[in-house]
XYZ file of N, CA and C in Angstrom:
852
model
N -79.524 -104.240 -5.671
C -80.529 -103.806 -6.634
C -81.916 -104.018 -6.047
N -82.801 -103.000 -6.071
C -84.125 -103.144 -5.468
C -84.961 -104.206 -6.182
N -85.775 -104.888 -5.402
C -86.614 -105.945 -5.945
C -87.755 -105.339 -6.752
N -87.973 -105.899 -7.962
C -89.022 -105.390 -8.831
C -90.378 -105.873 -8.354
N -91.371 -104.982 -8.402
C -92.716 -105.350 -7.958
C -93.367 -106.304 -8.941
N -94.150 -107.211 -8.409
C -94.866 -108.144 -9.268
C -95.941 -107.395 -10.055
N -96.049 -107.708 -11.327
C -97.030 -107.018 -12.167
C -98.441 -107.529 -11.870
N -99.283 -106.613 -11.445
C -100.668 -106.969 -11.094
C -101.545 -106.926 -12.338
N -102.505 -107.814 -12.365
C -103.456 -107.845 -13.487
C -104.547 -106.781 -13.254
N -105.300 -106.423 -14.296
C -106.375 -105.445 -14.117
C -107.369 -105.879 -13.042
N -107.656 -107.158 -12.949
C -108.593 -107.640 -11.909
C -108.017 -107.446 -10.526
N -106.737 -107.762 -10.354
C -106.083 -107.585 -9.054
C -106.040 -106.104 -8.655
N -105.795 -105.245 -9.635
C -105.758 -103.804 -9.359
C -107.145 -103.321 -8.936
N -108.168 -103.843 -9.588
C -109.540 -103.444 -9.250
C -109.897 -103.832 -7.827
N -109.339 -104.934 -7.343
C -109.698 -105.435 -6.026
C -108.896 -104.779 -4.879
N -107.924 -103.949 -5.222
C -107.131 -103.295 -4.188
C -107.996 -102.400 -3.318
N -107.792 -102.455 -2.008
C -108.566 -101.651 -1.083
C -107.628 -100.949 -0.090
N -108.154 -99.884 0.492
C -107.378 -99.174 1.524
C -107.349 -100.011 2.789
N -106.173 -100.175 3.386
C -106.066 -101.043 4.564
C -106.638 -100.452 5.851
N -106.990 -99.201 5.807
C -107.491 -98.530 7.007
C -106.541 -97.444 7.470
N -107.073 -96.487 8.167
C -106.249 -95.362 8.606
C -106.694 -94.064 7.925
N -105.976 -92.987 8.241
C -106.347 -91.677 7.729
C -105.506 -91.205 6.555
N -104.423 -91.892 6.276
C -103.520 -91.434 5.212
C -103.677 -92.291 3.955
N -103.431 -91.689 2.788
C -103.439 -92.470 1.550
C -102.271 -93.469 1.547
N -102.464 -94.544 0.822
C -101.399 -95.536 0.675
C -101.088 -95.687 -0.809
N -99.850 -96.064 -1.126
C -99.432 -96.280 -2.501
C -99.019 -97.734 -2.666
N -99.553 -98.377 -3.694
C -99.275 -99.786 -3.959
C -98.611 -99.910 -5.319
N -97.426 -100.516 -5.379
C -96.738 -100.743 -6.648
C -97.496 -101.790 -7.443
N -97.754 -101.484 -8.702
C -98.543 -102.405 -9.528
C -97.685 -103.146 -10.535
N -96.386 -102.818 -10.607
C -95.486 -103.545 -11.496
C -95.689 -103.191 -12.959
N -94.910 -103.840 -13.789
C -94.981 -103.588 -15.226
C -93.993 -102.522 -15.647
N -93.820 -101.505 -14.838
C -92.854 -100.426 -15.072
C -92.430 -99.908 -13.697
N -91.149 -99.805 -13.498
C -90.644 -99.361 -12.202
C -91.115 -97.951 -11.862
N -91.636 -97.788 -10.645
C -92.059 -96.477 -10.171
C -93.550 -96.212 -10.304
N -94.292 -97.095 -10.996
C -95.731 -96.888 -11.177
C -96.476 -97.451 -9.953
N -97.326 -96.613 -9.367
C -98.078 -97.010 -8.172
C -99.514 -96.542 -8.287
N -100.360 -97.244 -7.566
C -101.766 -96.854 -7.440
C -101.968 -96.279 -6.039
N -102.376 -95.022 -5.987
C -102.626 -94.381 -4.699
C -104.094 -94.572 -4.313
N -104.294 -95.058 -3.090
C -105.657 -95.315 -2.596
C -105.906 -94.458 -1.371
N -106.948 -93.658 -1.432
C -107.298 -92.791 -0.315
C -108.265 -93.498 0.637
N -108.368 -93.004 1.866
C -109.308 -93.634 2.827
C -110.740 -93.678 2.302
N -111.092 -92.719 1.447
C -112.447 -92.702 0.887
C -112.664 -93.788 -0.167
N -111.570 -94.411 -0.603
C -111.659 -95.422 -1.642
C -111.294 -94.919 -3.027
N -111.120 -93.594 -3.177
C -110.730 -93.034 -4.477
C -109.318 -93.488 -4.820
N -109.126 -93.806 -6.104
C -107.833 -94.310 -6.568
C -107.283 -93.431 -7.691
N -105.981 -93.291 -7.718
C -105.339 -92.523 -8.786
C -103.932 -93.060 -9.017
N -103.423 -92.832 -10.228
C -102.104 -93.323 -10.595
C -101.030 -92.307 -10.242
N -99.902 -92.821 -9.751
C -98.756 -92.001 -9.395
C -97.499 -92.647 -9.949
N -96.647 -91.820 -10.535
C -95.361 -92.309 -11.011
C -94.252 -91.625 -10.234
N -93.297 -92.409 -9.760
C -92.174 -91.880 -8.983
C -90.872 -92.296 -9.647
N -89.994 -91.328 -9.857
C -88.705 -91.644 -10.461
C -87.660 -90.618 -10.089
N -86.420 -90.873 -10.531
C -85.308 -89.965 -10.256
C -84.604 -89.610 -11.539
N -83.946 -88.428 -11.520
C -83.230 -87.982 -12.731
C -82.089 -87.072 -12.309
N -81.239 -86.742 -13.281
C -80.166 -85.789 -13.027
C -78.911 -86.435 -12.459
N -77.983 -85.575 -12.060
C -76.719 -86.031 -11.514
C -76.866 -86.518 -10.063
N -75.973 -87.410 -9.691
C -75.939 -87.873 -8.318
C -75.428 -86.740 -7.422
N -76.109 -86.519 -6.331
C -75.730 -85.472 -5.403
C -75.670 -85.991 -3.968
N -74.857 -85.319 -3.183
C -74.740 -85.693 -1.788
C -75.892 -85.082 -1.016
N -76.640 -85.925 -0.287
C -77.791 -85.445 0.481
C -77.677 -85.967 1.914
N -78.310 -85.258 2.829
C -78.275 -85.625 4.241
C -79.539 -86.383 4.615
N -79.364 -87.509 5.280
C -80.498 -88.298 5.741
C -81.059 -87.689 7.030
N -82.277 -88.097 7.406
C -82.864 -87.579 8.656
C -81.998 -87.843 9.884
N -81.227 -88.966 9.862
C -80.381 -89.274 11.019
C -79.066 -88.511 11.013
N -78.843 -87.663 9.991
C -77.631 -86.852 9.925
C -76.537 -87.413 9.052
N -76.664 -88.660 8.628
C -75.616 -89.267 7.800
C -75.766 -88.781 6.358
N -74.689 -88.932 5.592
C -74.646 -88.510 4.199
C -74.859 -89.689 3.259
N -75.503 -89.431 2.150
C -75.667 -90.437 1.101
C -75.716 -89.725 -0.242
N -75.719 -90.499 -1.305
C -75.771 -89.914 -2.647
C -77.092 -90.336 -3.308
N -77.732 -89.365 -3.937
C -79.018 -89.638 -4.581
C -79.236 -88.629 -5.698
N -80.183 -88.940 -6.542
C -80.569 -88.021 -7.607
C -81.904 -87.358 -7.264
N -82.246 -86.321 -8.015
C -83.499 -85.598 -7.746
C -84.683 -86.539 -7.946
N -85.649 -86.399 -7.045
C -86.835 -87.250 -7.102
C -88.021 -86.467 -7.667
N -88.806 -87.153 -8.466
C -90.022 -86.570 -9.007
C -91.186 -87.537 -8.809
N -92.329 -86.979 -8.373
C -93.546 -87.776 -8.229
C -94.645 -87.055 -8.991
N -95.195 -87.732 -9.984
C -96.146 -87.125 -10.896
C -97.448 -87.933 -10.933
N -98.563 -87.211 -10.970
C -99.851 -87.876 -11.110
C -100.151 -88.201 -12.565
N -100.757 -89.357 -12.789
C -101.079 -89.807 -14.149
C -102.572 -89.887 -14.421
N -103.370 -89.454 -13.455
C -104.807 -89.469 -13.658
C -105.531 -90.441 -12.733
N -106.841 -90.301 -12.627
C -107.623 -91.144 -11.724
C -107.895 -92.531 -12.312
N -108.069 -93.477 -11.426
C -108.486 -94.826 -11.804
C -109.985 -94.951 -11.471
N -110.813 -95.515 -12.341
C -110.501 -96.280 -13.544
C -110.573 -95.469 -14.849
N -110.619 -94.116 -14.751
C -110.623 -93.326 -15.987
C -109.383 -93.633 -16.825
N -108.266 -93.789 -16.136
C -107.015 -94.216 -16.800
C -106.808 -95.677 -16.448
N -106.867 -96.527 -17.443
C -106.741 -97.978 -17.222
C -105.290 -98.369 -17.018
N -105.026 -99.553 -16.466
C -103.646 -99.965 -16.178
C -102.715 -99.919 -17.382
N -103.172 -100.355 -18.551
C -102.312 -100.335 -19.725
C -101.900 -98.915 -20.106
N -102.846 -97.996 -20.043
C -102.564 -96.592 -20.366
C -101.623 -95.976 -19.330
N -101.839 -96.328 -18.057
C -100.999 -95.794 -16.994
C -99.560 -96.279 -17.167
N -99.386 -97.555 -17.520
C -98.038 -98.093 -17.717
C -97.355 -97.415 -18.903
N -98.135 -97.117 -19.947
C -97.559 -96.447 -21.108
C -97.110 -95.038 -20.750
N -97.911 -94.330 -19.988
C -97.526 -92.981 -19.526
C -96.284 -93.027 -18.659
N -96.238 -94.002 -17.762
C -95.098 -94.130 -16.857
C -93.823 -94.454 -17.655
N -93.968 -95.306 -18.652
C -92.818 -95.669 -19.485
C -92.284 -94.436 -20.241
N -93.197 -93.599 -20.700
C -92.804 -92.361 -21.401
C -92.064 -91.410 -20.463
N -92.552 -91.291 -19.238
C -91.921 -90.416 -18.252
C -90.553 -90.954 -17.852
N -90.439 -92.261 -17.692
C -89.156 -92.832 -17.311
C -88.108 -92.592 -18.390
N -88.519 -92.665 -19.650
C -87.586 -92.382 -20.743
C -87.068 -90.936 -20.647
N -87.942 -90.024 -20.333
C -87.533 -88.619 -20.199
C -86.575 -88.452 -19.033
N -86.869 -89.106 -17.916
C -85.979 -88.996 -16.758
C -84.589 -89.550 -17.087
N -84.549 -90.631 -17.820
C -83.258 -91.215 -18.184
C -82.487 -90.293 -19.124
N -83.191 -89.434 -19.859
C -82.535 -88.470 -20.732
C -82.170 -87.181 -20.015
N -82.455 -87.119 -18.706
C -82.145 -85.944 -17.922
C -83.173 -84.843 -18.026
N -84.342 -85.166 -18.550
C -85.413 -84.160 -18.682
C -86.329 -84.231 -17.471
N -86.588 -83.080 -16.903
C -87.497 -83.000 -15.746
C -88.923 -82.835 -16.259
N -89.759 -83.845 -16.166
C -91.137 -83.751 -16.686
C -91.952 -82.633 -16.021
N -91.683 -82.402 -14.720
C -92.434 -81.368 -14.007
C -92.075 -79.991 -14.537
N -90.777 -79.739 -14.743
C -90.343 -78.448 -15.292
C -90.857 -78.281 -16.719
N -90.861 -79.381 -17.467
C -91.358 -79.348 -18.839
C -92.841 -79.008 -18.867
N -93.585 -79.560 -17.914
C -95.026 -79.298 -17.853
C -95.289 -77.843 -17.481
N -94.522 -77.329 -16.522
C -94.700 -75.930 -16.113
C -94.358 -74.975 -17.266
N -93.322 -75.319 -18.027
C -92.940 -74.485 -19.168
C -94.059 -74.481 -20.228
N -94.654 -75.637 -20.459
C -95.749 -75.722 -21.418
C -96.947 -74.909 -20.938
N -97.232 -74.967 -19.632
C -98.353 -74.201 -19.086
C -98.095 -72.705 -19.205
N -96.843 -72.313 -18.983
C -96.482 -70.896 -19.108
C -96.674 -70.413 -20.537
N -96.291 -71.253 -21.496
C -96.453 -70.881 -22.902
C -97.935 -70.754 -23.263
N -98.740 -71.671 -22.726
C -100.179 -71.598 -22.987
C -100.771 -70.325 -22.374
N -100.290 -69.988 -21.160
C -100.788 -68.779 -20.507
C -100.412 -67.539 -21.290
N -99.170 -67.486 -21.767
C -98.723 -66.342 -22.547
C -99.501 -66.244 -23.850
N -99.776 -67.403 -24.459
C -100.557 -67.399 -25.701
C -101.969 -66.899 -25.441
N -102.532 -67.306 -24.292
C -103.893 -66.859 -23.944
C -103.900 -65.343 -23.682
N -102.845 -64.852 -23.050
C -102.757 -63.419 -22.782
C -102.748 -62.629 -24.089
N -102.062 -63.166 -25.078
C -101.959 -62.451 -26.342
C -103.225 -62.578 -27.193
N -104.220 -63.267 -26.661
C -105.506 -63.368 -27.359
C -106.452 -62.262 -26.893
N -105.960 -61.276 -26.118
C -106.797 -60.179 -25.654
C -107.170 -59.280 -26.819
N -108.455 -58.951 -26.914
C -108.895 -57.987 -27.910
C -108.717 -56.570 -27.356
N -108.781 -55.594 -28.246
C -108.648 -54.202 -27.811
C -109.756 -53.846 -26.822
N -110.969 -54.331 -27.078
C -112.101 -54.042 -26.180
C -111.846 -54.606 -24.786
N -111.337 -55.827 -24.699
C -111.049 -56.415 -23.419
C -109.949 -55.649 -22.688
N -108.911 -55.295 -23.436
C -107.805 -54.550 -22.829
C -108.258 -53.152 -22.392
N -109.097 -52.519 -23.212
C -109.571 -51.187 -22.856
C -110.415 -51.229 -21.573
N -111.270 -52.241 -21.458
C -112.096 -52.362 -20.246
C -111.236 -52.488 -18.993
N -110.166 -53.266 -19.094
C -109.255 -53.412 -17.941
C -108.532 -52.090 -17.678
N -108.089 -51.448 -18.730
C -107.379 -50.172 -18.602
C -108.287 -49.119 -17.988
N -109.543 -49.062 -18.452
C -110.484 -48.083 -17.925
C -110.751 -48.304 -16.451
N -110.759 -49.548 -16.028
C -110.993 -49.858 -14.622
C -109.847 -49.345 -13.745
N -108.629 -49.468 -14.240
C -107.477 -48.980 -13.466
C -107.414 -47.453 -13.459
N -107.981 -46.821 -14.478
C -107.960 -45.349 -14.571
C -109.120 -44.693 -13.844
N -110.061 -45.483 -13.379
C -111.325 -44.930 -12.846
C -111.106 -43.926 -11.724
N -110.126 -44.159 -10.874
C -109.907 -43.285 -9.720
C -109.188 -41.990 -10.084
N -108.722 -41.853 -11.318
C -107.957 -40.672 -11.703
C -108.833 -39.504 -12.173
N -110.107 -39.766 -12.400
C -110.996 -38.728 -12.901
C -111.557 -37.888 -11.760
N -111.888 -36.647 -12.072
C -112.421 -35.732 -11.059
C -113.886 -36.007 -10.727
N -114.482 -36.874 -11.464
C -115.878 -37.200 -11.201
C -116.372 -38.240 -12.180
N -117.530 -38.818 -11.858
C -118.104 -39.856 -12.716
C -118.447 -39.300 -14.091
N -118.815 -38.048 -14.152
C -119.164 -37.420 -15.428
C -117.983 -37.474 -16.394
N -116.802 -37.121 -15.912
C -115.624 -37.090 -16.784
C -115.174 -38.503 -17.167
N -115.363 -39.441 -16.234
C -115.019 -40.835 -16.554
C -115.906 -41.338 -17.691
N -117.209 -41.047 -17.606
C -118.150 -41.489 -18.633
C -117.824 -40.853 -19.982
N -117.440 -39.580 -19.960
C -117.079 -38.903 -21.217
C -115.854 -39.564 -21.843
N -114.900 -39.918 -21.002
C -113.662 -40.561 -21.472
C -113.964 -41.923 -22.096
N -114.795 -42.709 -21.420
C -115.188 -44.029 -21.936
C -116.018 -43.884 -23.194
N -116.927 -42.898 -23.201
C -117.803 -42.690 -24.354
C -116.983 -42.325 -25.595
N -115.933 -41.542 -25.395
C -115.085 -41.153 -26.525
C -114.476 -42.379 -27.190
N -113.990 -43.301 -26.382
C -113.405 -44.540 -26.933
C -114.473 -45.406 -27.588
N -115.635 -45.478 -26.966
C -116.694 -46.331 -27.511
C -117.243 -45.806 -28.816
N -117.206 -44.479 -29.006
C -117.728 -43.905 -30.255
C -116.729 -44.022 -31.398
N -115.445 -43.821 -31.097
C -114.470 -43.689 -32.176
C -113.473 -44.851 -32.294
N -113.106 -45.497 -31.188
C -112.074 -46.527 -31.246
C -112.635 -47.949 -31.255
N -113.582 -48.212 -30.363
C -114.089 -49.581 -30.229
C -114.712 -50.122 -31.502
N -115.498 -49.337 -32.263
C -116.093 -49.881 -33.483
C -115.072 -50.450 -34.472
N -113.906 -49.799 -34.563
C -112.876 -50.251 -35.519
C -111.851 -51.198 -34.910
N -111.462 -50.952 -33.661
C -110.387 -51.722 -33.031
C -110.869 -52.765 -32.043
N -112.129 -52.657 -31.628
C -112.636 -53.477 -30.508
C -112.397 -54.962 -30.644
N -112.621 -55.532 -31.840
C -112.503 -56.975 -32.027
C -111.097 -57.419 -32.466
N -110.207 -56.477 -32.674
C -108.843 -56.823 -33.076
C -108.043 -57.231 -31.839
N -107.140 -58.213 -32.017
C -106.225 -58.558 -30.945
C -105.234 -57.429 -30.759
N -104.964 -57.045 -29.516
C -104.019 -55.941 -29.283
C -102.650 -56.265 -29.866
N -102.309 -57.535 -29.941
C -101.028 -57.936 -30.504
C -100.948 -57.618 -31.989
N -102.102 -57.564 -32.662
C -102.120 -57.391 -34.111
C -102.329 -55.937 -34.544
N -102.615 -55.040 -33.613
C -102.890 -53.655 -33.979
C -101.612 -52.977 -34.423
N -101.658 -52.346 -35.591
C -100.472 -51.675 -36.140
C -100.796 -50.226 -36.487
N -99.840 -49.569 -37.111
C -99.986 -48.157 -37.449
C -101.186 -47.913 -38.364
N -101.394 -48.799 -39.307
C -102.508 -48.627 -40.232
C -103.858 -48.635 -39.504
N -103.985 -49.494 -38.516
C -105.230 -49.544 -37.736
C -105.449 -48.255 -36.969
N -104.376 -47.737 -36.369
C -104.486 -46.509 -35.590
C -104.843 -45.321 -36.497
N -104.203 -45.245 -37.657
C -104.487 -44.160 -38.592
C -105.928 -44.248 -39.118
N -106.426 -45.448 -39.270
C -107.792 -45.627 -39.753
C -108.789 -44.993 -38.773
N -108.451 -45.000 -37.501
C -109.318 -44.420 -36.469
C -109.127 -42.905 -36.373
N -107.879 -42.452 -36.457
C -107.594 -41.035 -36.191
C -107.760 -40.121 -37.401
N -107.390 -40.567 -38.579
C -107.369 -39.670 -39.734
C -108.702 -39.001 -40.050
N -109.827 -39.698 -39.994
C -111.096 -39.056 -40.357
C -111.432 -37.832 -39.511
N -110.945 -37.751 -38.278
C -111.305 -36.642 -37.410
C -110.097 -35.811 -36.998
N -108.917 -36.136 -37.532
C -107.718 -35.451 -37.059
C -107.742 -33.950 -37.367
N -108.218 -33.583 -38.529
C -108.224 -32.161 -38.906
C -109.538 -31.485 -38.576
N -110.623 -32.228 -38.618
C -111.933 -31.602 -38.365
C -112.265 -31.519 -36.872
N -111.803 -32.496 -36.104
C -112.079 -32.530 -34.662
C -110.782 -32.872 -33.917
N -109.787 -32.020 -34.086
C -108.465 -32.371 -33.566
C -108.410 -32.536 -32.056
N -109.043 -31.676 -31.267
C -109.006 -31.924 -29.801
C -109.552 -33.296 -29.423
N -110.636 -33.684 -30.087
C -111.204 -35.015 -29.828
C -110.248 -36.107 -30.291
N -109.663 -35.924 -31.465
C -108.730 -36.914 -32.012
C -107.488 -37.043 -31.131
N -107.027 -35.947 -30.583
C -105.849 -35.979 -29.719
C -106.120 -36.774 -28.451
N -107.289 -36.552 -27.863
C -107.669 -37.326 -26.669
C -107.828 -38.802 -27.017
N -108.384 -39.053 -28.196
C -108.583 -40.432 -28.626
C -107.241 -41.128 -28.818
N -106.289 -40.435 -29.409
C -104.959 -41.008 -29.600
C -104.333 -41.386 -28.255
N -104.508 -40.541 -27.268
C -103.962 -40.797 -25.943
C -104.599 -42.038 -25.306
N -105.917 -42.197 -25.554
C -106.603 -43.370 -25.022
C -106.084 -44.648 -25.677
N -105.925 -44.624 -26.995
C -105.434 -45.799 -27.713
C -104.004 -46.100 -27.279
N -103.182 -45.065 -27.175
C -101.801 -45.262 -26.743
C -101.759 -45.865 -25.337
N -102.566 -45.331 -24.434
C -102.594 -45.836 -23.064
C -103.040 -47.276 -22.996
N -104.046 -47.630 -23.794
C -104.546 -49.006 -23.802
C -103.491 -49.967 -24.307
N -102.765 -49.573 -25.338
C -101.712 -50.455 -25.875
C -100.521 -50.523 -24.938
N -100.183 -49.430 -24.262
C -99.104 -49.477 -23.248
C -99.517 -50.407 -22.110
N -100.757 -50.311 -21.684
C -101.289 -51.177 -20.633
C -101.183 -52.634 -21.072
N -101.482 -52.894 -22.329
C -101.421 -54.253 -22.858
C -99.984 -54.783 -22.879
N -99.038 -53.916 -23.209
C -97.637 -54.330 -23.240
C -97.160 -54.697 -21.851
N -97.495 -53.866 -20.871
C -97.057 -54.111 -19.493
C -97.624 -55.427 -18.969
N -98.841 -55.764 -19.378
C -99.488 -56.991 -18.888
C -99.228 -58.208 -19.776
N -98.359 -58.046 -20.765
C -97.974 -59.183 -21.590
C -98.958 -59.551 -22.666
N -99.897 -58.630 -22.979
C -100.876 -58.915 -24.024
C -100.326 -58.666 -25.416
N -99.260 -57.865 -25.512
C -98.659 -57.560 -26.794
C -97.195 -57.252 -26.592
N -96.446 -57.279 -27.670
C -95.040 -56.925 -27.651
C -94.760 -55.945 -28.797
N -93.625 -55.311 -28.744
C -93.247 -54.388 -29.819
C -93.596 -52.944 -29.523
N -93.307 -52.087 -30.502
C -93.550 -50.655 -30.362
C -95.045 -50.345 -30.315
N -95.345 -49.217 -29.707
C -96.729 -48.763 -29.631
C -97.056 -47.938 -30.877
N -97.960 -48.421 -31.743
C -98.248 -47.704 -32.980
C -99.020 -46.382 -32.765
N -99.510 -46.155 -31.538
C -100.230 -44.916 -31.253
C -99.309 -43.867 -30.611
N -98.027 -44.188 -30.483
C -97.082 -43.230 -29.916
C -96.945 -42.025 -30.847
N -96.865 -40.826 -30.267
C -96.808 -39.619 -31.069
C -95.388 -39.295 -31.526
N -94.466 -39.152 -30.586
C -93.114 -38.693 -30.900
C -92.392 -39.701 -31.806
N -91.945 -39.211 -32.951
C -91.205 -40.070 -33.866
C -92.042 -41.136 -34.519
N -93.336 -41.037 -34.428
C -94.201 -42.060 -35.028
C -95.377 -41.380 -35.731
N -96.445 -41.111 -35.008
C -97.586 -40.440 -35.626
C -97.267 -38.995 -35.971
N -96.298 -38.412 -35.282
C -95.924 -37.022 -35.576
C -95.372 -36.888 -36.994
N -94.938 -37.982 -37.569
C -94.375 -37.951 -38.922
C -95.474 -37.973 -39.984
N -96.607 -38.599 -39.671
C -97.653 -38.781 -40.688
C -98.896 -37.940 -40.435
N -99.003 -37.331 -39.256
C -100.161 -36.488 -38.961
C -99.698 -35.063 -38.654
N -100.536 -34.111 -38.960
C -100.178 -32.720 -38.695
C -100.139 -32.434 -37.213
N -99.324 -31.473 -36.821
C -99.197 -31.077 -35.429
C -100.532 -30.550 -34.913
N -100.982 -30.996 -33.736
C -102.259 -30.523 -33.192
C -102.327 -29.004 -33.065
N -101.204 -28.366 -32.744
C -101.217 -26.909 -32.578
C -101.425 -26.176 -33.894
N -101.086 -26.822 -35.008
C -101.266 -26.193 -36.315
C -102.553 -26.613 -36.985
N -102.977 -27.820 -36.703
C -104.221 -28.309 -37.314
C -105.426 -27.674 -36.654
N -105.387 -27.603 -35.322
C -106.521 -27.077 -34.566
C -106.384 -25.571 -34.413
N -107.239 -24.826 -35.097
C -107.241 -23.368 -35.011
C -108.511 -22.917 -34.317
N -108.360 -22.540 -33.075
C -109.525 -22.122 -32.293
C -110.010 -20.763 -32.760
N -111.307 -20.636 -32.921
C -111.918 -19.392 -33.342
C -112.958 -18.965 -32.317
N -112.872 -17.710 -31.924
C -113.854 -17.201 -30.977
C -115.185 -16.909 -31.693
N -116.266 -17.005 -30.929
C -117.558 -16.674 -31.513
C -117.599 -15.156 -31.781
N -118.241 -14.771 -32.870
C -118.322 -13.316 -33.153
C -119.099 -12.568 -32.074
N -118.657 -11.341 -31.777
C -119.325 -10.548 -30.758
C -120.689 -10.060 -31.249
N -121.616 -9.904 -30.322
C -122.934 -9.382 -30.651
C -122.831 -7.855 -30.851
N -123.420 -7.367 -31.912
C -123.413 -5.922 -32.142
C -124.168 -5.211 -31.030
N -123.677 -4.044 -30.648
C -124.270 -3.303 -29.534
C -125.747 -3.015 -29.797
N -126.089 -2.724 -31.030
C -127.480 -2.386 -31.341
C -128.417 -3.581 -31.188
N -127.856 -4.804 -31.195
C -128.696 -6.000 -31.100
C -128.793 -6.530 -29.667
N -128.024 -5.954 -28.756
C -127.996 -6.460 -27.372
C -129.387 -6.424 -26.725
N -130.152 -5.317 -26.797
C -131.476 -5.299 -26.150
C -132.405 -6.408 -26.624
N -132.458 -6.628 -27.959
C -133.350 -7.661 -28.461
C -132.908 -9.059 -28.047
N -131.592 -9.291 -28.047
C -131.083 -10.600 -27.628
C -131.354 -10.819 -26.126
N -131.218 -9.755 -25.354
C -131.457 -9.875 -23.920
C -132.912 -10.203 -23.637
N -133.837 -9.605 -24.432
C -135.259 -9.904 -24.227
C -135.564 -11.380 -24.526
N -134.918 -11.910 -25.536
C -135.132 -13.327 -25.877
C -134.637 -14.213 -24.732
N -133.463 -13.914 -24.210
C -132.921 -14.708 -23.114
C -133.790 -14.594 -21.875
N -134.266 -13.383 -21.585
C -135.090 -13.183 -20.408
C -136.402 -13.941 -20.525
N -136.925 -14.029 -21.737
C -138.176 -14.751 -21.974
C -138.021 -16.232 -21.649
N -136.880 -16.822 -22.012
C -136.653 -18.253 -21.780
C -136.185 -18.547 -20.361
N -135.719 -17.519 -19.646
C -135.270 -17.688 -18.263
C -134.252 -18.821 -18.132
N -133.244 -18.803 -18.947
C -132.229 -19.853 -18.921
C -131.208 -19.584 -17.827
N -130.385 -20.603 -17.553
C -129.304 -20.435 -16.591
C -128.332 -19.371 -17.055
N -128.130 -19.328 -18.370
C -127.220 -18.320 -18.922
C -127.739 -16.915 -18.631
N -129.071 -16.730 -18.723
C -129.669 -15.415 -18.449
C -129.417 -15.005 -17.003
N -129.586 -15.948 -16.085
C -129.356 -15.633 -14.674
C -127.921 -15.209 -14.424
N -127.000 -15.916 -15.042
C -125.596 -15.556 -14.883
C -125.282 -14.214 -15.539
N -125.915 -13.960 -16.665
C -125.686 -12.691 -17.363
C -126.155 -11.520 -16.523
N -127.266 -11.707 -15.799
C -127.773 -10.644 -14.944
C -126.808 -10.342 -13.793
N -126.075 -11.374 -13.360
C -125.127 -11.175 -12.261
C -123.906 -10.374 -12.706
N -123.459 -10.619 -13.932
C -122.240 -9.954 -14.397
C -122.548 -8.643 -15.105
N -123.821 -8.374 -15.435
C -124.175 -7.180 -16.214
C -123.731 -5.881 -15.535
N -123.971 -5.694 -14.251
C -123.552 -4.421 -13.631
C -122.041 -4.186 -13.770
N -121.279 -5.240 -13.545
C -119.819 -5.099 -13.650
C -119.425 -4.767 -15.072
N -120.066 -5.448 -16.024
C -119.744 -5.202 -17.428
C -120.086 -3.789 -17.842
N -121.260 -3.322 -17.398
C -121.684 -1.965 -17.756
C -120.755 -0.927 -17.152
N -120.378 -1.166 -15.899
C -119.457 -0.212 -15.241
C -118.140 -0.155 -15.985
N -117.668 -1.353 -16.422
C -116.405 -1.384 -17.127
C -116.498 -0.644 -18.440
N -117.655 -0.813 -19.118
C -117.823 -0.126 -20.409
C -117.915 1.380 -20.204
N -118.707 1.787 -19.166
C -118.822 3.227 -18.912
C -117.484 3.834 -18.541
N -116.713 3.047 -17.753
C -115.391 3.562 -17.373
C -114.499 3.719 -18.564
N -114.583 2.743 -19.460
C -113.723 2.808 -20.649
C -114.128 3.969 -21.535
N -115.456 4.183 -21.666
C -115.930 5.290 -22.508
C -115.553 6.622 -21.894
N -115.740 6.730 -20.556
C -115.406 7.986 -19.875
C -113.932 8.292 -20.012
N -113.120 7.249 -19.863
C -111.684 7.468 -19.974
C -111.268 7.884 -21.360
N -111.974 7.349 -22.345
C -111.612 7.681 -23.723
C -112.031 9.093 -24.082
N -113.112 9.597 -23.411
C -113.602 10.937 -23.752
C -112.820 12.043 -23.086
N -112.002 11.690 -22.090
C -111.264 12.732 -21.401
C -110.054 13.183 -22.206
């Protein structure tokens, strides 16, 4: 049975010094098996707990011989003197109890950190998720102009209502609140907006910011509660200018010298020829 280390008093622990050299040293302070004070060449001190847990396993020694041992764990308990000897011994005693129960404190700590990370991920707001999504989509646009239009659409219609909501909490009611006011009056805009919201929520799901169905999905979801875009959106052409009004309208355009006027002058000969050809053909 290994010899138990003598329990050092707080004063004795305070007086411990590094013996020299380039490597840290560990000094057993007693009171609880496995508790040590690590001293670095710089003089910095910190608490370390070393213990074993789990089933006995066959392991190979450096010299090639076989022996039986359990898994070893070495865990930091904090710096000295921020963590005093009494507190360090209490922490070590708690860890030793876990090891005796077959619980790996390191694995338990990693699991807790993972849960905290997942919880933090699910604290993403729609605005935060959209900004990340927009950054990944930036290279897909044909130019900066179209990218700005795409972002502006979301900022005008989606961000004011959804921006501060957690993506995990966004549901069908939230999506309808954004889309319904413009679904029938500005359906092309609403359709693009729905695609942006759907893409942002899909992006959030892939990155672990939310779970569950996408409330902005069209097929079998919004298609049930909103009218079909092809039926809601009825495109209407602008009425044609009466032939008798063409000269007066042309004079107005020529006076302003707009880009449209310049383009009209380029296509006018072709248009006139087409009209004359059509009239001539009809008169034959």
